[in-house]
Amino acid sequence: MLVDDLKRGLDAPICLTWELTYACNLACVHCLSSSGRRDPRELSTAEAKAFVDELHDLQVFYVNIGGGEPTIRRDFFEIVEYAIERGVGVKFSTNGSRIDAATARRLASMDYLDVQISVDGSDAATNDAVRGEGSFAMARAAMEHLAAADFGPFKISIVVTRHNVDQLDEFEAMAASYGAQLRVTRLRPSGRGADTWDELHPTNEQQRTLYHWLQARPQVLTADSFFHLSALGEPLPGLNMCGAGRVVCLVDPVGDVYACPFVMHPDFRGGSVRDTGGFAGVWRGSELFRELREPQSAGACASCGEFDACQGGCMASKFFTGMPLDGPDPECVNGHGEVARLAALAAGATVPAPGPGHSKPGAGPVPVRLGSKPVGAGSGPT
């Protein structure tokens, strides 16, 4: 079966995320990498191009470029254009801050390029509470520029939270108004998201609402984020399993290779593109990746009749909430995860540090609010 082949890993990743830089002009309260300032060790232009050459040789079809805010790198277009020349398609995520009319026209003139604009509310109040004041207007302006440049069906990406899950219809309408595709992804408790996860992650009732909404809209992209919801019935379209180290991985700005795009933590670092053997050596030879490709135990979920549907849920969500990797997902729709999590914490389980911190110096905790209710604490936008 195809799924069994995928579980054993492929010769090259199907989905490779490449964070170009930790530099960012926003400080979203759920940022997976706590981005803000660049790391002086980040890959040079020459190293970045050498990495692209490896992807070409491995026959990687496309790479997902993110950050930070990737367009902040001065060589952003040089790297993107080089990748396209080498036959490696590019999909990049942006907050839209640097997409003016001229940039939109430049992007529209390029082949094998996909652009994804991130918002987290269908209105400024909801979005800006998470992403920073003025960020909603900035993202909408970028969408307008792309539409005016006839870019084509760009993507609008949201992270589903308990504060925007009731705006799904509005997000759908927003995408339709631009002829864009809607992409929804799951909140993970890593980076600054570790500090805000308890306040932001959807309730069990909201997860059930989300499941039925997605079931009725197979055209909405999910990046295989919600396979834990498959325990509610028919599986959602997509892989419906954790692909960490099997079909997906992440390369960070300094070239470190992690098994999962949502777990930038030393425990899940397989090596570096700067190592002898480069990226291919890590992907094919890392002991960590080999372990992840071994058959996984159902662990505490063995007695649950839904394990085959949800595969135990998300590794990142379990890891950063102090759950064992063979335990239930903390957002298990049957409630097993929350019970197990509380029991583990009561027994003294430790919660791992949420990953690297790259917030800008001097940017102390700034409470972010939705209306009068605090949402969480994070570094304020610059």
PDB file of C-alpha atoms in Angstrom, residues 8 15 30 34 56 75 134 150 166 257 273 357:
ATOM      1  CA  ARG A   8       9.078   3.704   5.470  1.00  0.00           C
ATOM      2  CA  CYS A  15       7.171  18.354   1.336  1.00  0.00           C
ATOM      3  CA  HIS A  30       1.896  31.813  17.889  1.00  0.00           C
ATOM      4  CA  SER A  34       9.836  32.877  17.819  1.00  0.00           C
ATOM      5  CA  HIS A  56      17.512  19.467  -8.032  1.00  0.00           C
ATOM      6  CA  ASP A  75      18.882  37.848  -1.871  1.00  0.00           C
ATOM      7  CA  GLY A 134      -1.906  47.008  11.166  1.00  0.00           C
ATOM      8  CA  ASP A 150      -3.213  38.876 -12.414  1.00  0.00           C
ATOM      9  CA  ASP A 166     -16.341  30.898  13.787  1.00  0.00           C
ATOM     10  CA  VAL A 257      17.639  19.715   9.264  1.00  0.00           C
ATOM     11  CA  VAL A 273      23.194  20.701   5.136  1.00  0.00           C
ATOM     12  CA  GLY A 357      14.131  32.099  20.506  1.00  0.00           C
TER      13      GLY A 357
END
